[in-house]
XYZ file of C-alpha atoms in Angstrom:
682
model
C -52.512 -3.960 -39.200
C -48.796 -3.435 -38.168
C -47.802 -3.893 -34.588
C -47.461 -0.466 -32.521
C -43.779 -0.255 -30.553
C -43.100 2.013 -27.984
C -40.466 4.776 -28.929
C -37.117 3.815 -27.773
C -35.809 6.282 -25.213
C -32.114 6.907 -24.435
C -32.266 5.345 -20.932
C -33.839 2.031 -22.267
C -31.544 -1.084 -22.371
C -29.271 -1.388 -25.295
C -27.672 -4.643 -24.308
C -27.296 -7.049 -21.363
C -23.795 -8.788 -20.790
C -22.916 -11.314 -18.007
C -19.974 -10.652 -15.632
C -18.830 -12.726 -12.833
C -17.005 -9.813 -11.284
C -15.044 -10.453 -8.034
C -17.526 -12.925 -6.596
C -17.582 -15.502 -9.308
C -21.366 -15.568 -9.439
C -22.723 -14.284 -12.854
C -24.776 -11.094 -12.877
C -26.409 -9.554 -15.972
C -25.347 -5.875 -16.402
C -28.107 -3.849 -18.221
C -26.313 -1.203 -20.228
C -28.337 1.740 -21.753
C -28.534 3.460 -25.115
C -27.014 6.537 -23.451
C -24.043 4.651 -22.165
C -23.518 3.090 -25.716
C -23.765 6.428 -27.424
C -21.494 7.934 -24.950
C -18.942 5.043 -25.434
C -18.925 5.845 -29.294
C -18.391 9.400 -28.940
C -15.497 8.948 -26.539
C -13.801 6.382 -28.776
C -14.076 8.475 -31.951
C -12.693 11.498 -30.142
C -9.968 10.022 -27.889
C -9.068 7.337 -29.801
C -8.713 9.451 -32.826
C -11.117 7.003 -34.988
C -11.499 8.029 -38.565
C -13.327 6.346 -41.533
C -9.886 5.170 -42.852
C -9.079 3.342 -39.528
C -8.766 -0.467 -39.304
C -9.710 -1.409 -35.853
C -8.840 -4.818 -34.412
C -11.657 -6.986 -33.164
C -10.101 -9.632 -30.739
C -12.044 -9.791 -27.693
C -14.411 -12.664 -26.870
C -18.174 -11.707 -27.206
C -18.459 -12.503 -23.564
C -16.040 -9.814 -22.685
C -17.384 -6.249 -22.649
C -14.346 -4.966 -24.447
C -15.915 -6.688 -27.595
C -18.745 -4.243 -27.486
C -16.195 -1.422 -27.227
C -14.207 -2.687 -30.228
C -17.202 -3.105 -32.463
C -18.895 0.305 -31.447
C -15.648 2.093 -31.898
C -15.169 1.077 -35.541
C -18.776 0.835 -36.861
C -19.683 4.173 -35.320
C -16.824 5.941 -37.058
C -17.636 3.938 -40.505
C -14.077 2.195 -40.056
C -13.116 -1.137 -40.869
C -13.364 -3.976 -38.151
C -10.569 -6.415 -38.556
C -11.792 -9.654 -36.993
C -9.299 -11.739 -35.645
C -9.712 -15.634 -36.127
C -10.618 -17.730 -33.109
C -7.444 -19.698 -33.351
C -5.273 -16.528 -32.882
C -4.862 -15.862 -29.251
C -1.631 -13.848 -29.191
C 2.264 -14.329 -30.041
C 3.653 -14.357 -33.357
C 0.304 -15.057 -35.087
C -1.349 -12.123 -33.574
C 1.820 -9.928 -34.511
C 1.706 -11.155 -38.197
C -2.062 -10.293 -38.430
C -1.354 -6.754 -37.125
C 1.002 -6.397 -40.012
C -0.812 -8.259 -42.877
C -4.140 -6.425 -42.237
C -2.543 -3.089 -41.521
C -4.148 -2.591 -38.292
C -4.312 1.089 -37.222
C -6.233 0.577 -33.887
C -6.249 -2.045 -31.400
C -7.596 -2.785 -27.692
C -5.371 -5.598 -26.254
C -5.292 -6.791 -22.719
C -1.665 -6.503 -20.989
C -1.459 -10.217 -20.798
C -1.789 -10.856 -24.434
C 0.285 -7.892 -25.471
C 3.201 -9.168 -23.275
C 3.238 -12.233 -25.819
C 4.053 -9.850 -28.840
C 7.489 -8.366 -29.581
C 6.733 -4.554 -30.384
C 9.275 -4.400 -33.603
C 7.606 -1.888 -35.966
C 4.141 -2.535 -36.581
C 4.149 0.511 -38.825
C 0.330 0.841 -39.205
C -0.391 0.438 -35.767
C -1.199 4.381 -34.538
C -3.262 3.898 -31.573
C -2.926 1.000 -29.053
C -5.199 0.957 -26.167
C -4.802 -1.350 -23.123
C -7.175 -2.337 -20.466
C -9.037 -5.169 -18.662
C -6.054 -5.435 -16.100
C -3.235 -3.436 -14.639
C -0.610 -2.406 -17.220
C 3.131 -2.294 -16.163
C 5.554 0.478 -16.803
C 7.750 -1.854 -18.584
C 5.106 -2.811 -21.105
C 4.511 0.829 -21.725
C 8.370 1.449 -22.242
C 8.383 -1.256 -24.941
C 5.034 -0.257 -27.033
C 4.483 3.517 -26.478
C 7.377 4.881 -28.402
C 6.036 5.941 -32.122
C 2.430 5.620 -31.423
C -0.530 6.798 -29.063
C -0.975 4.209 -26.296
C -3.940 4.782 -24.083
C -4.795 3.049 -20.807
C -8.610 2.632 -20.403
C -10.254 1.666 -17.143
C -13.893 0.949 -16.352
C -15.926 -1.747 -15.138
C -18.808 -3.217 -17.159
C -21.164 -1.482 -15.161
C -19.738 1.757 -16.654
C -20.253 0.792 -20.146
C -16.984 -0.831 -20.760
C -14.740 2.527 -19.954
C -14.805 5.397 -17.622
C -11.208 6.954 -17.430
C -8.494 7.088 -19.955
C -5.008 7.840 -19.416
C -2.284 8.832 -22.275
C 0.659 7.033 -21.525
C 4.071 7.847 -21.972
C 7.439 5.784 -21.848
C 9.298 6.631 -18.630
C 6.325 8.219 -16.901
C 4.211 6.665 -14.186
C 1.389 4.538 -15.224
C -2.208 5.760 -14.109
C -5.664 5.142 -15.269
C -6.052 8.995 -16.117
C -9.051 11.094 -15.928
C -12.747 10.537 -16.265
C -14.078 10.631 -19.904
C -17.075 12.262 -21.134
C -20.276 11.098 -19.184
C -18.602 10.428 -16.075
C -17.288 11.828 -12.927
C -14.881 9.820 -10.685
C -14.622 9.988 -6.734
C -12.167 8.527 -4.487
C -13.824 8.258 -1.115
C -13.030 6.906 2.515
C -15.248 4.374 4.281
C -17.723 7.354 5.243
C -17.909 8.411 1.537
C -15.980 11.372 2.230
C -13.276 12.555 -0.329
C -9.756 11.454 0.511
C -6.678 13.888 0.220
C -4.282 13.696 -2.655
C -2.207 10.588 -2.253
C -4.343 8.836 0.174
C -5.899 5.577 -1.018
C -9.637 5.286 -1.120
C -12.272 3.437 -2.823
C -13.072 4.509 -6.356
C -16.602 5.354 -7.381
C -17.834 6.495 -10.855
C -21.022 8.637 -11.570
C -22.716 10.030 -14.215
C -25.534 9.353 -16.960
C -23.414 6.503 -18.629
C -23.668 4.289 -15.818
C -25.588 0.933 -16.375
C -29.105 0.749 -15.086
C -28.098 -2.111 -12.643
C -28.167 -5.979 -12.636
C -30.977 -7.902 -14.295
C -33.565 -9.294 -11.751
C -30.886 -8.475 -8.813
C -32.531 -5.588 -7.218
C -30.692 -6.062 -3.787
C -27.315 -6.309 -5.594
C -28.073 -3.225 -7.639
C -29.003 -1.379 -4.471
C -25.744 -2.310 -2.899
C -23.534 -1.369 -5.722
C -25.290 1.715 -7.425
C -25.956 3.843 -4.429
C -27.128 7.456 -3.951
C -24.404 10.101 -4.566
C -24.143 12.298 -1.650
C -21.782 14.597 -3.791
C -24.109 14.912 -6.699
C -27.534 16.582 -7.381
C -30.655 14.939 -5.821
C -31.508 11.636 -7.379
C -28.054 10.908 -8.879
C -26.256 7.605 -8.258
C -22.801 6.446 -8.162
C -21.220 3.031 -8.681
C -18.762 1.665 -6.169
C -16.062 -0.210 -8.220
C -14.585 -2.018 -5.300
C -11.005 -0.913 -6.691
C -8.480 1.072 -4.434
C -7.216 4.423 -6.073
C -5.698 7.489 -5.116
C -5.145 11.164 -6.891
C -1.919 11.996 -8.027
C -0.607 15.700 -7.613
C -1.717 16.243 -11.255
C -5.140 14.827 -10.341
C -4.941 11.819 -12.403
C -6.003 8.466 -11.004
C -3.663 5.943 -9.741
C -4.942 2.386 -9.528
C -3.970 0.738 -6.165
C -5.603 -2.713 -6.594
C -8.780 -4.355 -5.528
C -10.441 -4.058 -1.934
C -11.350 -7.744 -2.025
C -7.920 -8.950 -3.137
C -5.154 -6.492 -1.925
C -1.840 -7.898 -1.592
C -0.781 -7.124 2.008
C 2.598 -8.466 3.182
C 3.444 -8.183 6.825
C 1.140 -5.156 7.027
C 2.626 -3.455 3.923
C 0.287 -2.722 1.166
C 2.188 -4.083 -1.879
C 2.321 -2.266 -5.195
C 2.930 -5.180 -7.361
C 3.904 -3.128 -10.474
C 6.951 -1.904 -8.676
C 7.923 -5.720 -8.163
C 7.238 -6.169 -11.919
C 9.436 -3.404 -12.922
C 12.306 -4.809 -10.982
C 12.032 -8.264 -12.442
C 11.773 -7.111 -15.950
C 15.017 -5.172 -15.339
C 16.736 -8.463 -15.065
C 18.558 -9.238 -18.624
C 17.318 -12.872 -18.468
C 13.648 -12.174 -17.864
C 11.167 -11.641 -20.764
C 7.866 -11.361 -19.091
C 7.234 -11.370 -15.149
C 4.351 -10.554 -12.871
C 4.302 -10.906 -9.114
C 1.174 -12.159 -7.231
C 0.190 -12.645 -3.456
C -0.264 -16.298 -2.858
C -1.480 -18.077 0.222
C 1.324 -20.146 2.090
C 0.614 -23.514 3.821
C -0.219 -21.481 7.012
C -2.789 -19.381 5.307
C -0.830 -16.189 5.462
C -0.084 -14.132 1.905
C 3.347 -14.312 0.311
C 4.875 -12.830 -2.837
C 5.411 -15.044 -5.789
C 7.139 -13.924 -8.978
C 6.076 -15.785 -12.184
C 8.778 -15.435 -14.772
C 8.918 -16.260 -18.467
C 12.713 -16.443 -19.133
C 14.042 -14.485 -22.269
C 14.682 -16.918 -25.327
C 18.164 -18.794 -24.823
C 18.465 -18.207 -21.200
C 17.967 -20.320 -18.058
C 17.978 -17.890 -15.074
C 18.160 -19.369 -11.490
C 15.660 -18.441 -8.753
C 18.288 -17.206 -6.377
C 19.952 -14.940 -8.760
C 16.520 -13.443 -9.649
C 15.777 -12.657 -6.016
C 19.234 -11.330 -5.484
C 18.965 -8.999 -8.387
C 15.652 -7.391 -7.244
C 17.120 -7.270 -3.678
C 19.143 -4.441 -4.991
C 16.096 -2.234 -6.006
C 13.247 -3.505 -3.381
C 12.949 -3.034 0.313
C 12.939 -6.296 2.054
C 9.024 -6.538 2.389
C 8.697 -6.516 -1.517
C 11.188 -9.375 -2.223
C 9.356 -12.225 -3.622
C 9.192 -15.577 -1.441
C 9.574 -17.698 -4.518
C 10.175 -17.617 -8.232
C 8.337 -19.695 -10.619
C 9.499 -20.150 -14.087
C 6.865 -20.615 -16.777
C 6.955 -21.028 -20.566
C 4.288 -18.444 -21.156
C 1.584 -16.448 -19.176
C -1.913 -18.528 -19.332
C -4.771 -16.273 -20.173
C -8.590 -16.708 -20.059
C -10.897 -16.584 -23.173
C -11.138 -12.752 -22.513
C -7.395 -12.285 -22.681
C -6.976 -11.809 -19.070
C -4.249 -13.565 -16.792
C -5.558 -16.983 -15.792
C -4.209 -16.969 -12.314
C -5.906 -20.381 -11.630
C -3.758 -21.799 -14.236
C -0.420 -20.796 -12.933
C 1.478 -23.718 -11.176
C 1.527 -23.577 -7.320
C 4.714 -22.128 -5.807
C 7.271 -23.734 -3.377
C 7.780 -21.735 -0.326
C 10.646 -23.557 1.001
C 13.353 -21.520 2.213
C 16.042 -20.344 -0.257
C 18.624 -20.066 2.611
C 21.237 -22.794 2.596
C 19.561 -25.112 5.243
C 21.509 -25.311 8.550
C 19.935 -27.684 11.136
C 19.118 -26.071 14.275
C 21.751 -27.251 16.996
C 21.271 -25.759 20.389
C 18.292 -26.433 22.528
C 17.348 -22.751 22.155
C 17.636 -22.936 18.145
C 15.477 -25.915 18.177
C 12.704 -24.466 20.249
C 12.624 -21.202 18.229
C 12.590 -23.359 15.104
C 9.870 -25.653 16.447
C 7.798 -22.362 17.168
C 8.368 -20.883 13.738
C 7.416 -24.301 12.181
C 4.025 -24.641 14.270
C 2.939 -21.177 13.565
C 4.029 -21.109 9.620
C 3.007 -24.759 9.345
C 6.249 -25.186 7.534
C 8.470 -28.274 8.340
C 12.431 -28.279 8.467
C 12.885 -24.533 9.790
C 16.759 -23.989 9.520
C 18.652 -22.035 12.126
C 19.026 -19.215 9.686
C 15.816 -18.890 8.163
C 13.947 -15.633 8.316
C 10.526 -15.785 9.927
C 9.223 -13.006 7.806
C 10.708 -14.184 4.485
C 8.881 -17.451 4.922
C 5.594 -15.814 4.995
C 5.302 -14.636 8.841
C 3.712 -11.303 9.693
C 3.247 -9.305 12.856
C 0.238 -11.127 13.998
C 1.607 -14.485 13.583
C 4.899 -13.213 15.350
C 2.813 -12.614 18.603
C 1.965 -16.299 18.419
C 5.566 -17.203 18.112
C 6.491 -15.244 21.060
C 3.463 -16.756 23.177
C 4.846 -20.345 22.138
C 8.362 -19.280 23.254
C 7.438 -17.741 26.506
C 5.591 -21.024 27.427
C 8.241 -23.516 26.164
C 11.246 -21.519 27.512
C 9.681 -20.334 30.581
C 10.990 -16.869 30.507
C 10.239 -13.632 29.094
C 10.913 -13.095 25.339
C 10.412 -9.549 23.961
C 8.390 -9.170 20.703
C 11.162 -6.906 19.910
C 13.617 -9.722 19.451
C 11.697 -11.260 16.741
C 10.740 -8.090 14.984
C 14.319 -6.951 14.571
C 16.284 -10.287 14.297
C 13.846 -12.811 12.929
C 15.962 -16.170 12.862
C 16.180 -18.858 15.322
C 19.928 -18.395 15.634
C 19.893 -14.724 16.456
C 17.110 -15.218 18.951
C 18.756 -18.134 20.538
C 21.969 -16.226 21.044
C 20.082 -13.679 23.068
C 18.188 -16.410 25.081
C 21.353 -18.316 25.694
C 23.341 -15.198 26.772
C 20.779 -14.619 29.569
C 20.096 -11.300 27.909
C 16.956 -9.815 29.256
C 14.795 -7.067 27.612
C 17.962 -4.808 28.131
C 17.330 -1.107 27.987
C 13.483 -1.546 28.305
C 13.351 1.508 30.746
C 16.493 3.345 29.774
C 16.117 6.671 28.177
C 17.225 5.109 24.966
C 15.052 1.920 24.076
C 17.024 0.102 21.273
C 14.457 -1.073 18.678
C 17.013 -1.875 15.995
C 20.602 -1.089 16.272
C 21.881 -2.367 12.896
C 21.852 -0.420 9.615
C 23.946 2.006 7.753
C 21.286 4.791 7.087
C 20.484 7.659 9.511
C 18.421 6.152 12.326
C 14.821 7.174 13.243
C 14.286 8.360 16.952
C 10.650 7.558 18.401
C 9.766 10.071 21.373
C 7.575 8.430 23.943
C 3.899 9.527 24.550
C 2.701 10.728 27.741
C 3.000 7.463 29.309
C 6.811 7.825 29.032
C 7.612 4.341 27.325
C 8.584 3.942 23.639
C 7.732 0.226 23.414
C 4.904 0.374 21.143
C 7.045 1.829 18.369
C 8.686 -1.737 18.091
C 5.732 -2.699 15.810
C 6.998 -0.352 13.159
C 10.209 -2.508 12.634
C 8.867 -4.794 9.965
C 7.858 -1.716 7.932
C 10.892 0.381 8.007
C 13.786 -0.756 5.880
C 16.196 -3.025 7.751
C 19.016 -0.574 6.905
C 17.378 1.918 9.074
C 18.278 1.608 12.774
C 15.345 2.553 15.058
C 15.439 3.980 18.754
C 12.954 4.754 21.336
C 13.356 7.698 23.624
C 11.984 7.304 26.967
C 11.308 9.389 30.187
C 14.293 9.331 32.654
C 11.875 8.984 35.409
C 12.360 5.292 35.997
C 16.076 4.924 35.029
C 17.499 7.912 36.673
C 17.317 9.809 40.144
C 17.784 13.316 38.389
C 14.870 15.572 38.841
C 12.718 15.859 35.683
C 13.066 18.590 33.210
C 11.266 21.781 33.956
C 10.000 22.504 30.567
C 9.239 20.761 27.109
C 12.230 22.545 25.813
C 14.665 21.314 28.733
C 13.139 17.812 27.926
C 13.815 18.056 24.355
C 17.538 19.119 25.066
C 17.917 16.339 27.498
C 16.789 13.779 25.105
C 19.191 15.286 22.357
C 22.112 14.428 24.462
C 21.275 10.981 24.084
C 20.480 11.257 20.446
C 23.806 12.738 19.659
C 25.684 10.045 21.532
C 24.198 7.813 18.886
C 24.257 10.113 15.886
C 26.499 13.149 16.271
C 25.307 14.951 13.194
C 22.431 15.142 10.916
C 20.314 14.649 8.899
C 17.941 13.726 11.681
C 14.774 11.804 11.374
C 12.190 12.063 14.585
C 8.676 10.564 15.178
C 6.418 10.984 18.119
C 2.933 9.788 19.175
C 0.841 12.411 21.262
C 3.053 14.204 23.714
C 5.993 12.581 21.820
C 5.147 14.643 18.717
C 5.461 17.910 20.673
C 8.820 16.995 22.247
C 10.036 15.714 18.753
C 8.997 18.995 17.148
C 10.970 20.928 19.869
C 14.019 18.634 19.293
C 13.786 19.418 15.622
C 13.566 23.168 16.394
C 16.495 23.309 18.728
C 18.761 21.099 16.220
C 17.903 23.538 13.570
C 18.619 26.486 15.526
C 22.311 24.773 16.081
C 22.630 24.422 12.372
C 21.737 20.854 12.081
C 19.647 19.385 9.415
C 16.402 17.442 10.155
C 15.236 15.560 7.115
C 11.743 14.196 8.554
C 9.375 14.875 11.392
C 6.407 12.487 11.864
C 3.466 13.054 14.216
C 0.936 10.556 15.446
C -2.102 12.103 16.487
C -0.362 14.921 18.367
C -1.502 18.436 19.382
C 0.457 21.634 19.833
C -1.257 22.723 22.948
C -2.717 21.023 26.065
C -6.298 19.802 25.586
C -8.753 22.622 26.613
C -12.536 22.692 27.124
C -12.995 19.061 27.602
C -11.072 17.905 24.582
C -8.749 15.084 24.958
C -8.363 13.179 28.289
C -6.842 13.467 31.711
C -3.270 12.661 32.073
C -3.931 10.087 34.807
C -6.318 8.423 32.441
C -4.034 8.658 29.629
C -1.190 7.137 31.604
C -3.556 4.198 32.951
C -4.373 3.298 29.372
C -1.019 3.554 28.065
C 0.443 1.433 30.933
C -2.190 -1.158 30.269
C -0.684 -1.550 26.763
C 2.850 -1.571 28.497
C 1.840 -4.495 30.679
C 0.780 -6.458 27.556
C 4.385 -5.887 26.214
C 6.371 -6.856 29.238
C 6.162 -6.544 33.184
C 6.765 -3.512 35.349
C 6.994 -3.227 38.985
C 4.525 -1.028 41.285
C 7.440 1.099 41.609
C 7.933 1.606 38.129
C 4.320 2.195 37.373
C 4.287 4.941 40.289
C 7.349 6.759 38.655
C 5.728 6.639 35.138
C 2.348 8.152 36.448
C 4.296 10.831 38.433
C 6.182 11.684 35.091
C 2.934 11.640 33.120
C 1.415 14.083 35.440
C 4.555 16.238 35.233
C 4.514 16.353 31.610
C 0.983 17.184 31.337
C 1.873 20.246 33.564
C 4.785 21.216 31.174
C 2.353 21.083 28.265
C 0.023 23.764 30.016
C 2.818 26.220 29.540
C 4.530 25.263 26.385
C 4.754 27.368 23.383
C 6.285 25.804 20.194
C 8.781 27.280 18.096
C 8.689 27.044 14.359
C 10.033 24.006 12.616
C 11.353 24.941 9.040
C 10.320 21.797 7.113
C 7.239 19.421 6.165
C 5.538 17.165 8.580
C 4.138 13.650 7.955
C 0.929 13.735 10.270
C -1.541 10.849 11.160
C -4.938 11.687 12.590
C -6.966 9.265 14.636
C -9.991 9.543 12.546
C -12.457 7.757 15.073
C -11.942 10.751 17.461
C -11.586 13.551 14.803
C -14.302 13.007 12.027
C -13.237 16.344 10.447
C -9.512 15.172 10.531
C -8.343 18.773 11.162
C -8.005 19.424 15.004
C -4.599 18.174 15.325
C -3.318 19.493 12.118
C -4.699 22.799 12.478
C -3.021 23.217 15.795
C 0.496 22.892 14.163
C -0.245 25.356 11.161
C 1.629 28.301 12.906
C 4.532 26.182 14.133
C 5.485 24.360 10.709
C 6.885 26.345 7.839
C 6.217 23.655 5.216
C 3.547 21.430 4.256
C 1.601 19.279 6.661
C 0.625 15.930 4.971
C -2.322 14.538 6.864
C -3.436 10.843 6.547
C -6.268 9.411 8.403
C -6.160 6.300 10.300
C -9.275 4.422 11.268
C -8.609 4.207 15.146
C -8.904 6.150 18.313
C -6.073 8.101 19.705
C -4.665 5.218 21.991
C -5.105 2.728 19.316
C -2.696 4.566 16.865
C 0.117 2.129 17.458
C -1.806 -0.951 17.542
C -0.741 -3.521 14.843
C -4.182 -2.759 12.811
C -3.411 0.934 12.905
C 0.400 0.414 12.059
C -0.693 -1.130 8.625
C -1.546 2.220 7.632
C 1.140 4.131 9.461
C 4.057 1.789 8.793
C 3.981 1.878 4.841
C 3.360 5.507 4.676
C 6.220 6.198 7.076
C 8.417 3.756 5.237
C 7.650 5.511 1.798
C 8.214 8.844 3.451
C 11.725 7.803 4.365
C 12.362 6.206 1.164
C 11.318 9.515 -0.858
C 13.643 11.455 1.277
C 16.473 9.213 0.821
C 16.059 9.408 -3.060
C 16.010 13.070 -2.699
C 19.092 13.670 -0.776
């Protein structure tokens, strides 16, 4: 009597494959027949696989790409060309592509970078995946063939999105393939606006069932889909992504391994592209590596072009022509080839450790002040032999470690050292000059508060919030390109005996007198937090009425009208909170505090009667998301007073925390990117 087996259903397991993922602990992913059938159909259609195709099989059986290679060929009655285990890449793999007349191949970027494109006349469709692909690699390989970028975790049956790549075009991971939906959500599982980074989720019938015998892990990664039908699930990938204007998906890196340098979220692909532009560079990649002090610094790993011997200093100088300061590698490490794992991905553990020693010619600190500053740098960064001309941030420092330096200097030098000094001129020599000259925090209470006075680009003017001081904007200095001067605009209540202006428009006109002393003509750039956004808007309107150009206007949680019906907070409370922050940055006398509180009440009265004009341009807006979960209250208040677009970015903070170091990690890079975009367009 023959055994009776139950029927196989489409949602039954088809196979299980172990993956370590980002935790390093193996977990068995249970993939269904539905997912496998979906993958086969997608590959036949999108990858144009026909019975005459010859599909390369190069992936290790432990890599889910191996399943994709086999099902791609066999489901279409095509030929599967199996690569010998001794062939990893390079000339051997290139020769096999030609001798075996391979028409279709899936190759990881790390392996593909070891092969010269040449002709490979039979290769019609080239797929890449498994890790991020650089624009330079696309430029080398796409012409003459179809090149596709497949993205998908093992939990999504190998692939969930595909992009059709073209040389000279931005690299994305494309759009969802059949059997999937993709969502990019914030931390509250709400869809993010176009261009705003969020976590990427995938949903649909082709998802895996979960992890074998790991029910808690399955429940934390395969969660209920709040945007789907009842009972539907979505998988949280742990990847950061953003929608492009064309509604394709741009990969931004991993949540658990994001590269963040001095608050900037770094797009490593941009650094790779700059490195590859060097004539003596064959293969290059940038990574974030830990410095001895535990901070993260950028390291460039470079395979020199045959017959060349580039120097690290020359490579850094070359990319400095293309990249802002925060994206310039702190070290360059030359290697013979890129090491790979058995699955063909970059083996980061096999890369040699970088040398974070300063690339500046060492000059021993000579004065007592230089020695004190260099010692503070050394203790905080845990790097010996700091030179007088070494840049704190280029050695791996960031805004948080800068605060530790300032604290040490205040104790060792027994005097006030403004954080502004370290943010804008971060070398022992430059700080020592200010210390030895007896310079105090000059201009701290003047109408113009100088944050950075050097640079050949148009400056950015930051208008004070209701408290009247612009000190908090100094935290943006590491984010804004060093060629851009930065000035705070403050209330004249403390520094002048003149009566305060009697309207927001008069206030704006008063501040423009100071602005035009520094910059007589446009284009102008303004930014303002809270009340500062209102005044900055009025300044921009007045300048446009006078025929001047205003290229950018940035608002940080600013409202066009005074708070009503209990919304917002009282001016006295706002001033008290702001002055608490001011005390953390420096000292104020009781008389100073009294004048600032008086000015805050005065400005609150002016807001009650203010009617904004119309600004002819776009606005970059930042919403304090913890105060406005719908992310629209502030933006909507400006719709009638801005003729262009208002691009809104949520910041996970309250109104009074929006210039805190944590919040500026979001605000700073986006503001910097906006300025760079405008500069390129002008």
